[in-house]
């Protein structure tokens, strides 16, 4: 079974631009979560989508948004980029996102975003 | 708000020695706790969860609600255990909160 894939793997943008990152979950997985990883703040939860609906949202400004398609693929968008948005963005998929012992969350390799 | 604390950023032990990675949490509800591991140049992956009470790669972790801890232990460390370890808590809204991580190095 193919793992979680994320595209692109690396991205360089300038302040003020906007960016879209993509995540393809493992086949059959309906829950997709996004995380931001930085040296200073560590791993922080952004949001979770399940069956095309945002089910949970972390404490990030409205510039961070996402969506999920009917095939469970997900995108996250960051508008008006700031230098502090430079980070590794990880997505993770699971069957239902319930956290039960049968529902493991699998992570993708991440997209490294650099904002200049 | 919940918090997960991993007090050690770096931890070094010799091969064959016991290892314990500390994790403390604060959460008003009933937590679900996990340990994730990231080996060099690999993806973050689930190591174990407290609900399953399992032992994975010789690692165990016991939830101590009295001390609000979920320490990860292994009696005999191996060089291949060298990795970054993250403790995480899932709240009632299914949101995962991660600790800052502990880089474990097992010396030969």
PDB file of C-alpha atoms in Angstrom:
ATOM      1  CA  UNK A   1       0.000   0.000   0.000  1.00  0.00           C
ATOM      2  CA  UNK A   2       1.473   3.358  -0.990  1.00  0.00           C
ATOM      3  CA  UNK A   3       2.178   5.728   1.866  1.00  0.00           C
ATOM      4  CA  UNK A   4       1.077   9.299   2.373  1.00  0.00           C
ATOM      5  CA  UNK A   5       2.493  11.555  -0.302  1.00  0.00           C
ATOM      6  CA  UNK A   6       2.985  15.283  -0.191  1.00  0.00           C
ATOM      7  CA  UNK A   7       3.764  17.676  -3.004  1.00  0.00           C
ATOM      8  CA  UNK A   8       5.832  19.614  -3.524  1.00  0.00           C
ATOM      9  CA  UNK A   9       8.610  18.479  -1.221  1.00  0.00           C
ATOM     10  CA  UNK A  10      10.347  21.855  -1.225  1.00  0.00           C
ATOM     11  CA  UNK A  11       9.047  25.321  -1.886  1.00  0.00           C
ATOM     12  CA  UNK A  12      10.517  28.794  -1.765  1.00  0.00           C
ATOM     13  CA  UNK A  13       8.236  31.812  -1.665  1.00  0.00           C
ATOM     14  CA  UNK A  14       8.530  35.473  -0.803  1.00  0.00           C
ATOM     15  CA  UNK A  15       6.641  37.434   1.799  1.00  0.00           C
ATOM     16  CA  UNK A  16       3.130  38.358   0.790  1.00  0.00           C
ATOM     17  CA  UNK A  17       2.704  35.483  -1.637  1.00  0.00           C
ATOM     18  CA  UNK A  18       0.337  32.621  -1.132  1.00  0.00           C
ATOM     19  CA  UNK A  19       1.048  28.912  -1.326  1.00  0.00           C
ATOM     20  CA  UNK A  20      -0.893  25.668  -1.741  1.00  0.00           C
ATOM     21  CA  UNK A  21       0.394  22.341  -0.466  1.00  0.00           C
ATOM     22  CA  UNK A  22      -1.070  18.999  -1.384  1.00  0.00           C
ATOM     23  CA  UNK A  23      -1.457  15.743   0.506  1.00  0.00           C
ATOM     24  CA  UNK A  24      -2.609  12.385  -0.829  1.00  0.00           C
ATOM     25  CA  UNK A  25      -3.605  10.013   1.943  1.00  0.00           C
ATOM     26  CA  UNK A  26      -3.263   6.267   2.004  1.00  0.00           C
ATOM     27  CA  UNK A  27      -5.976   4.646  -0.064  1.00  0.00           C
ATOM     28  CA  UNK A  28      -9.094   4.159   2.033  1.00  0.00           C
ATOM     29  CA  UNK A  29      -8.127   6.711   4.649  1.00  0.00           C
ATOM     30  CA  UNK A  30     -10.706   9.416   5.136  1.00  0.00           C
ATOM     31  CA  UNK A  31      -9.082  11.545   7.807  1.00  0.00           C
ATOM     32  CA  UNK A  32      -6.287  13.955   6.940  1.00  0.00           C
ATOM     33  CA  UNK A  33      -4.552  16.148   9.501  1.00  0.00           C
ATOM     34  CA  UNK A  34      -2.013  18.899   8.928  1.00  0.00           C
ATOM     35  CA  UNK A  35       0.820  19.950  11.222  1.00  0.00           C
ATOM     36  CA  UNK A  36       3.423  22.677  11.195  1.00  0.00           C
ATOM     37  CA  UNK A  37       6.895  21.823  12.481  1.00  0.00           C
ATOM     38  CA  UNK A  38       9.397  24.533  13.376  1.00  0.00           C
ATOM     39  CA  UNK A  39      12.540  24.478  15.541  1.00  0.00           C
ATOM     40  CA  UNK A  40      11.051  27.022  17.917  1.00  0.00           C
ATOM     41  CA  UNK A  41       7.470  25.809  18.283  1.00  0.00           C
ATOM     42  CA  UNK A  42       7.861  22.132  17.501  1.00  0.00           C
ATOM     43  CA  UNK A  43       4.977  20.178  16.025  1.00  0.00           C
ATOM     44  CA  UNK A  44       1.700  22.078  16.063  1.00  0.00           C
ATOM     45  CA  UNK A  45      -1.684  20.903  14.892  1.00  0.00           C
ATOM     46  CA  UNK A  46      -3.230  22.966  12.110  1.00  0.00           C
ATOM     47  CA  UNK A  47      -6.475  21.225  11.192  1.00  0.00           C
ATOM     48  CA  UNK A  48      -8.136  17.923  10.439  1.00  0.00           C
ATOM     49  CA  UNK A  49     -10.471  17.013   7.608  1.00  0.00           C
ATOM     50  CA  UNK A  50     -12.794  14.062   7.439  1.00  0.00           C
ATOM     51  CA  UNK A  51     -15.135  13.339   4.559  1.00  0.00           C
ATOM     52  CA  UNK A  52     -14.544  16.794   3.040  1.00  0.00           C
ATOM     53  CA  UNK A  53     -15.415  18.591   6.293  1.00  0.00           C
ATOM     54  CA  UNK A  54     -13.074  20.364   8.635  1.00  0.00           C
ATOM     55  CA  UNK A  55     -13.552  18.521  11.863  1.00  0.00           C
ATOM     56  CA  UNK A  56     -10.975  20.216  14.039  1.00  0.00           C
ATOM     57  CA  UNK A  57      -8.812  23.309  13.941  1.00  0.00           C
ATOM     58  CA  UNK A  58      -5.721  24.351  15.825  1.00  0.00           C
ATOM     59  CA  UNK A  59      -4.751  27.797  16.989  1.00  0.00           C
ATOM     60  CA  UNK A  60      -3.554  29.363  13.748  1.00  0.00           C
ATOM     61  CA  UNK A  61      -4.633  32.572  12.036  1.00  0.00           C
ATOM     62  CA  UNK A  62      -7.196  32.594   9.273  1.00  0.00           C
ATOM     63  CA  UNK A  63      -4.416  32.880   6.678  1.00  0.00           C
ATOM     64  CA  UNK A  64      -4.096  29.131   7.071  1.00  0.00           C
ATOM     65  CA  UNK A  65      -6.899  27.233   5.420  1.00  0.00           C
ATOM     66  CA  UNK A  66      -7.500  23.859   3.927  1.00  0.00           C
ATOM     67  CA  UNK A  67      -9.911  21.666   2.130  1.00  0.00           C
ATOM     68  CA  UNK A  68     -10.499  18.036   1.332  1.00  0.00           C
ATOM     69  CA  UNK A  69     -11.786  16.548  -1.866  1.00  0.00           C
ATOM     70  CA  UNK A  70     -14.136  13.641  -2.396  1.00  0.00           C
ATOM     71  CA  UNK A  71     -11.174  11.315  -2.987  1.00  0.00           C
ATOM     72  CA  UNK A  72      -9.814  12.349   0.441  1.00  0.00           C
ATOM     73  CA  UNK A  73      -6.899  14.263  -1.024  1.00  0.00           C
ATOM     74  CA  UNK A  74      -6.320  17.440   0.895  1.00  0.00           C
ATOM     75  CA  UNK A  75      -4.787  20.814   0.250  1.00  0.00           C
ATOM     76  CA  UNK A  76      -3.724  23.504   2.632  1.00  0.00           C
ATOM     77  CA  UNK A  77      -3.326  27.121   1.662  1.00  0.00           C
ATOM     78  CA  UNK A  78      -1.391  29.870   3.339  1.00  0.00           C
ATOM     79  CA  UNK A  79      -2.104  33.390   2.152  1.00  0.00           C
ATOM     80  CA  UNK A  80      -0.030  36.524   2.654  1.00  0.00           C
ATOM     81  CA  UNK A  81       3.044  34.577   3.666  1.00  0.00           C
ATOM     82  CA  UNK A  82       5.187  35.805   6.532  1.00  0.00           C
ATOM     83  CA  UNK A  83       8.779  34.927   7.346  1.00  0.00           C
ATOM     84  CA  UNK A  84       7.541  32.986  10.374  1.00  0.00           C
ATOM     85  CA  UNK A  85       5.599  30.621   8.135  1.00  0.00           C
ATOM     86  CA  UNK A  86       8.854  28.961   7.113  1.00  0.00           C
ATOM     87  CA  UNK A  87       8.452  25.429   8.369  1.00  0.00           C
ATOM     88  CA  UNK A  88       8.045  21.785   7.551  1.00  0.00           C
ATOM     89  CA  UNK A  89       4.386  21.070   6.905  1.00  0.00           C
ATOM     90  CA  UNK A  90       3.357  17.509   7.613  1.00  0.00           C
ATOM     91  CA  UNK A  91       0.162  15.780   6.787  1.00  0.00           C
ATOM     92  CA  UNK A  92      -1.049  12.543   8.286  1.00  0.00           C
ATOM     93  CA  UNK A  93      -3.859  10.239   7.321  1.00  0.00           C
ATOM     94  CA  UNK A  94      -5.858   7.620   9.152  1.00  0.00           C
ATOM     95  CA  UNK A  95      -8.971   5.593   8.520  1.00  0.00           C
ATOM     96  CA  UNK A  96     -11.310   7.623  10.672  1.00  0.00           C
ATOM     97  CA  UNK A  97      -9.148   9.808  12.876  1.00  0.00           C
ATOM     98  CA  UNK A  98     -10.739   8.475  16.037  1.00  0.00           C
ATOM     99  CA  UNK A  99      -7.444   7.520  17.595  1.00  0.00           C
ATOM    100  CA  UNK A 100      -8.684   4.052  18.465  1.00  0.00           C
ATOM    101  CA  UNK A 101      -6.114   1.298  18.628  1.00  0.00           C
ATOM    102  CA  UNK A 102      -7.087   0.143  15.147  1.00  0.00           C
ATOM    103  CA  UNK A 103      -6.768   3.611  13.647  1.00  0.00           C
ATOM    104  CA  UNK A 104      -3.119   4.566  13.299  1.00  0.00           C
ATOM    105  CA  UNK A 105      -2.092   7.941  11.934  1.00  0.00           C
ATOM    106  CA  UNK A 106       0.487   7.716   9.129  1.00  0.00           C
ATOM    107  CA  UNK A 107       2.634  10.707   8.308  1.00  0.00           C
ATOM    108  CA  UNK A 108       3.882  11.970   4.981  1.00  0.00           C
ATOM    109  CA  UNK A 109       7.441  13.157   4.335  1.00  0.00           C
ATOM    110  CA  UNK A 110       6.473  16.801   4.621  1.00  0.00           C
ATOM    111  CA  UNK A 111       6.775  19.912   2.482  1.00  0.00           C
ATOM    112  CA  UNK A 112       9.618  22.222   3.418  1.00  0.00           C
ATOM    113  CA  UNK A 113       8.426  25.812   2.914  1.00  0.00           C
ATOM    114  CA  UNK A 114      10.926  28.651   2.982  1.00  0.00           C
ATOM    115  CA  UNK A 115       9.655  32.209   2.983  1.00  0.00           C
ATOM    116  CA  UNK A 116      12.162  34.864   1.945  1.00  0.00           C
TER     117      UNK A 116
ATOM    118  CA  UNK B   1      -5.303  23.992  27.333  1.00  0.00           C
ATOM    119  CA  UNK B   2      -3.358  20.770  27.373  1.00  0.00           C
ATOM    120  CA  UNK B   3       0.384  20.636  27.473  1.00  0.00           C
ATOM    121  CA  UNK B   4       2.977  17.923  26.909  1.00  0.00           C
ATOM    122  CA  UNK B   5       6.421  18.349  28.398  1.00  0.00           C
ATOM    123  CA  UNK B   6       9.520  16.408  27.493  1.00  0.00           C
ATOM    124  CA  UNK B   7      12.192  17.814  29.795  1.00  0.00           C
ATOM    125  CA  UNK B   8      15.202  16.339  27.992  1.00  0.00           C
ATOM    126  CA  UNK B   9      16.093  17.686  24.554  1.00  0.00           C
ATOM    127  CA  UNK B  10      19.040  15.320  24.300  1.00  0.00           C
ATOM    128  CA  UNK B  11      19.666  11.967  25.923  1.00  0.00           C
ATOM    129  CA  UNK B  12      22.669   9.711  25.455  1.00  0.00           C
ATOM    130  CA  UNK B  13      23.034   6.189  26.776  1.00  0.00           C
ATOM    131  CA  UNK B  14      25.399   3.336  26.068  1.00  0.00           C
ATOM    132  CA  UNK B  15      24.305   0.259  24.177  1.00  0.00           C
ATOM    133  CA  UNK B  16      22.835  -2.292  26.547  1.00  0.00           C
ATOM    134  CA  UNK B  17      21.985   0.272  29.193  1.00  0.00           C
ATOM    135  CA  UNK B  18      18.399   1.005  30.243  1.00  0.00           C
ATOM    136  CA  UNK B  19      16.796   4.084  28.795  1.00  0.00           C
ATOM    137  CA  UNK B  20      13.885   6.188  29.976  1.00  0.00           C
ATOM    138  CA  UNK B  21      12.465   9.118  28.044  1.00  0.00           C
ATOM    139  CA  UNK B  22      10.317  11.325  30.208  1.00  0.00           C
ATOM    140  CA  UNK B  23       6.945  12.740  29.304  1.00  0.00           C
ATOM    141  CA  UNK B  24       4.618  14.703  31.538  1.00  0.00           C
ATOM    142  CA  UNK B  25       1.263  16.106  30.550  1.00  0.00           C
ATOM    143  CA  UNK B  26      -1.402  18.427  31.798  1.00  0.00           C
ATOM    144  CA  UNK B  27      -4.979  17.870  30.710  1.00  0.00           C
ATOM    145  CA  UNK B  28      -8.225  18.204  32.566  1.00  0.00           C
ATOM    146  CA  UNK B  29      -9.927  15.293  30.837  1.00  0.00           C
ATOM    147  CA  UNK B  30      -9.087  11.672  30.239  1.00  0.00           C
ATOM    148  CA  UNK B  31      -6.098  11.666  27.885  1.00  0.00           C
ATOM    149  CA  UNK B  32      -5.004   9.356  25.142  1.00  0.00           C
ATOM    150  CA  UNK B  33      -1.236   9.256  25.023  1.00  0.00           C
ATOM    151  CA  UNK B  34       1.148   8.223  22.299  1.00  0.00           C
ATOM    152  CA  UNK B  35       4.835   7.961  21.558  1.00  0.00           C
ATOM    153  CA  UNK B  36       6.002   8.786  18.043  1.00  0.00           C
ATOM    154  CA  UNK B  37       9.493   8.194  16.690  1.00  0.00           C
ATOM    155  CA  UNK B  38      11.406   9.688  13.798  1.00  0.00           C
ATOM    156  CA  UNK B  39      14.529   7.864  12.656  1.00  0.00           C
ATOM    157  CA  UNK B  40      17.115   9.734  10.639  1.00  0.00           C
ATOM    158  CA  UNK B  41      15.780  10.624   7.186  1.00  0.00           C
ATOM    159  CA  UNK B  42      12.537   8.771   7.823  1.00  0.00           C
ATOM    160  CA  UNK B  43       8.984   9.829   8.442  1.00  0.00           C
ATOM    161  CA  UNK B  44       7.422  10.374  11.787  1.00  0.00           C
ATOM    162  CA  UNK B  45       5.723   7.150  12.854  1.00  0.00           C
ATOM    163  CA  UNK B  46       3.688   5.871  15.720  1.00  0.00           C
ATOM    164  CA  UNK B  47       5.677   3.813  18.197  1.00  0.00           C
ATOM    165  CA  UNK B  48       3.048   2.943  20.747  1.00  0.00           C
ATOM    166  CA  UNK B  49      -0.122   4.148  22.450  1.00  0.00           C
ATOM    167  CA  UNK B  50      -1.157   3.734  26.042  1.00  0.00           C
ATOM    168  CA  UNK B  51      -4.545   2.232  25.174  1.00  0.00           C
ATOM    169  CA  UNK B  52      -2.954  -0.799  23.574  1.00  0.00           C
ATOM    170  CA  UNK B  53      -0.607  -1.502  26.484  1.00  0.00           C
ATOM    171  CA  UNK B  54       1.790  -2.924  23.945  1.00  0.00           C
ATOM    172  CA  UNK B  55       5.536  -3.390  23.760  1.00  0.00           C
ATOM    173  CA  UNK B  56       7.043  -2.295  20.464  1.00  0.00           C
ATOM    174  CA  UNK B  57      10.724  -2.867  19.660  1.00  0.00           C
ATOM    175  CA  UNK B  58      11.223  -3.568  23.360  1.00  0.00           C
ATOM    176  CA  UNK B  59       9.773  -0.200  24.408  1.00  0.00           C
ATOM    177  CA  UNK B  60       6.965   0.127  26.919  1.00  0.00           C
ATOM    178  CA  UNK B  61       5.191   3.109  28.405  1.00  0.00           C
ATOM    179  CA  UNK B  62       2.852   3.219  31.356  1.00  0.00           C
ATOM    180  CA  UNK B  63       0.323   5.927  31.919  1.00  0.00           C
ATOM    181  CA  UNK B  64       0.549   7.211  35.482  1.00  0.00           C
ATOM    182  CA  UNK B  65      -2.453   9.429  36.028  1.00  0.00           C
ATOM    183  CA  UNK B  66      -1.386  10.339  39.536  1.00  0.00           C
ATOM    184  CA  UNK B  67       1.916  11.739  38.335  1.00  0.00           C
ATOM    185  CA  UNK B  68       0.477  12.733  34.929  1.00  0.00           C
ATOM    186  CA  UNK B  69       3.351  10.975  33.243  1.00  0.00           C
ATOM    187  CA  UNK B  70       3.822   8.630  30.305  1.00  0.00           C
ATOM    188  CA  UNK B  71       7.498   7.769  30.337  1.00  0.00           C
ATOM    189  CA  UNK B  72       8.973   5.567  27.608  1.00  0.00           C
ATOM    190  CA  UNK B  73      11.276   2.795  28.767  1.00  0.00           C
ATOM    191  CA  UNK B  74      13.488   0.115  27.339  1.00  0.00           C
ATOM    192  CA  UNK B  75      15.636  -2.169  29.488  1.00  0.00           C
ATOM    193  CA  UNK B  76      18.498  -2.593  27.014  1.00  0.00           C
ATOM    194  CA  UNK B  77      19.077   0.151  24.460  1.00  0.00           C
ATOM    195  CA  UNK B  78      20.290  -0.690  20.955  1.00  0.00           C
ATOM    196  CA  UNK B  79      22.143   1.557  18.525  1.00  0.00           C
ATOM    197  CA  UNK B  80      19.199   1.402  16.135  1.00  0.00           C
ATOM    198  CA  UNK B  81      17.056   3.054  18.789  1.00  0.00           C
ATOM    199  CA  UNK B  82      18.854   6.336  18.128  1.00  0.00           C
ATOM    200  CA  UNK B  83      16.129   8.689  16.925  1.00  0.00           C
ATOM    201  CA  UNK B  84      13.920  11.619  17.830  1.00  0.00           C
ATOM    202  CA  UNK B  85      11.069  10.664  20.131  1.00  0.00           C
ATOM    203  CA  UNK B  86       7.890  12.675  20.587  1.00  0.00           C
ATOM    204  CA  UNK B  87       5.261  12.212  23.239  1.00  0.00           C
ATOM    205  CA  UNK B  88       1.761  13.279  22.188  1.00  0.00           C
ATOM    206  CA  UNK B  89      -1.618  13.697  23.819  1.00  0.00           C
ATOM    207  CA  UNK B  90      -4.965  13.438  22.071  1.00  0.00           C
ATOM    208  CA  UNK B  91      -7.810  15.351  23.654  1.00  0.00           C
ATOM    209  CA  UNK B  92     -11.536  14.772  23.475  1.00  0.00           C
ATOM    210  CA  UNK B  93     -11.691  16.738  20.212  1.00  0.00           C
ATOM    211  CA  UNK B  94      -9.140  14.335  18.731  1.00  0.00           C
ATOM    212  CA  UNK B  95      -6.521  17.092  18.507  1.00  0.00           C
ATOM    213  CA  UNK B  96      -2.943  15.899  18.947  1.00  0.00           C
ATOM    214  CA  UNK B  97      -0.600  17.989  21.063  1.00  0.00           C
ATOM    215  CA  UNK B  98       3.063  17.071  20.781  1.00  0.00           C
ATOM    216  CA  UNK B  99       5.923  17.529  23.174  1.00  0.00           C
ATOM    217  CA  UNK B 100       9.099  19.204  21.981  1.00  0.00           C
ATOM    218  CA  UNK B 101      10.854  15.893  21.474  1.00  0.00           C
ATOM    219  CA  UNK B 102      13.895  14.098  22.869  1.00  0.00           C
ATOM    220  CA  UNK B 103      16.830  13.175  20.669  1.00  0.00           C
ATOM    221  CA  UNK B 104      18.078   9.803  21.860  1.00  0.00           C
ATOM    222  CA  UNK B 105      21.586   8.711  20.976  1.00  0.00           C
ATOM    223  CA  UNK B 106      22.697   5.203  21.818  1.00  0.00           C
ATOM    224  CA  UNK B 107      26.468   5.029  21.966  1.00  0.00           C
ATOM    225  CA  UNK B 108      28.391   1.856  21.002  1.00  0.00           C
TER     226      UNK B 108
END
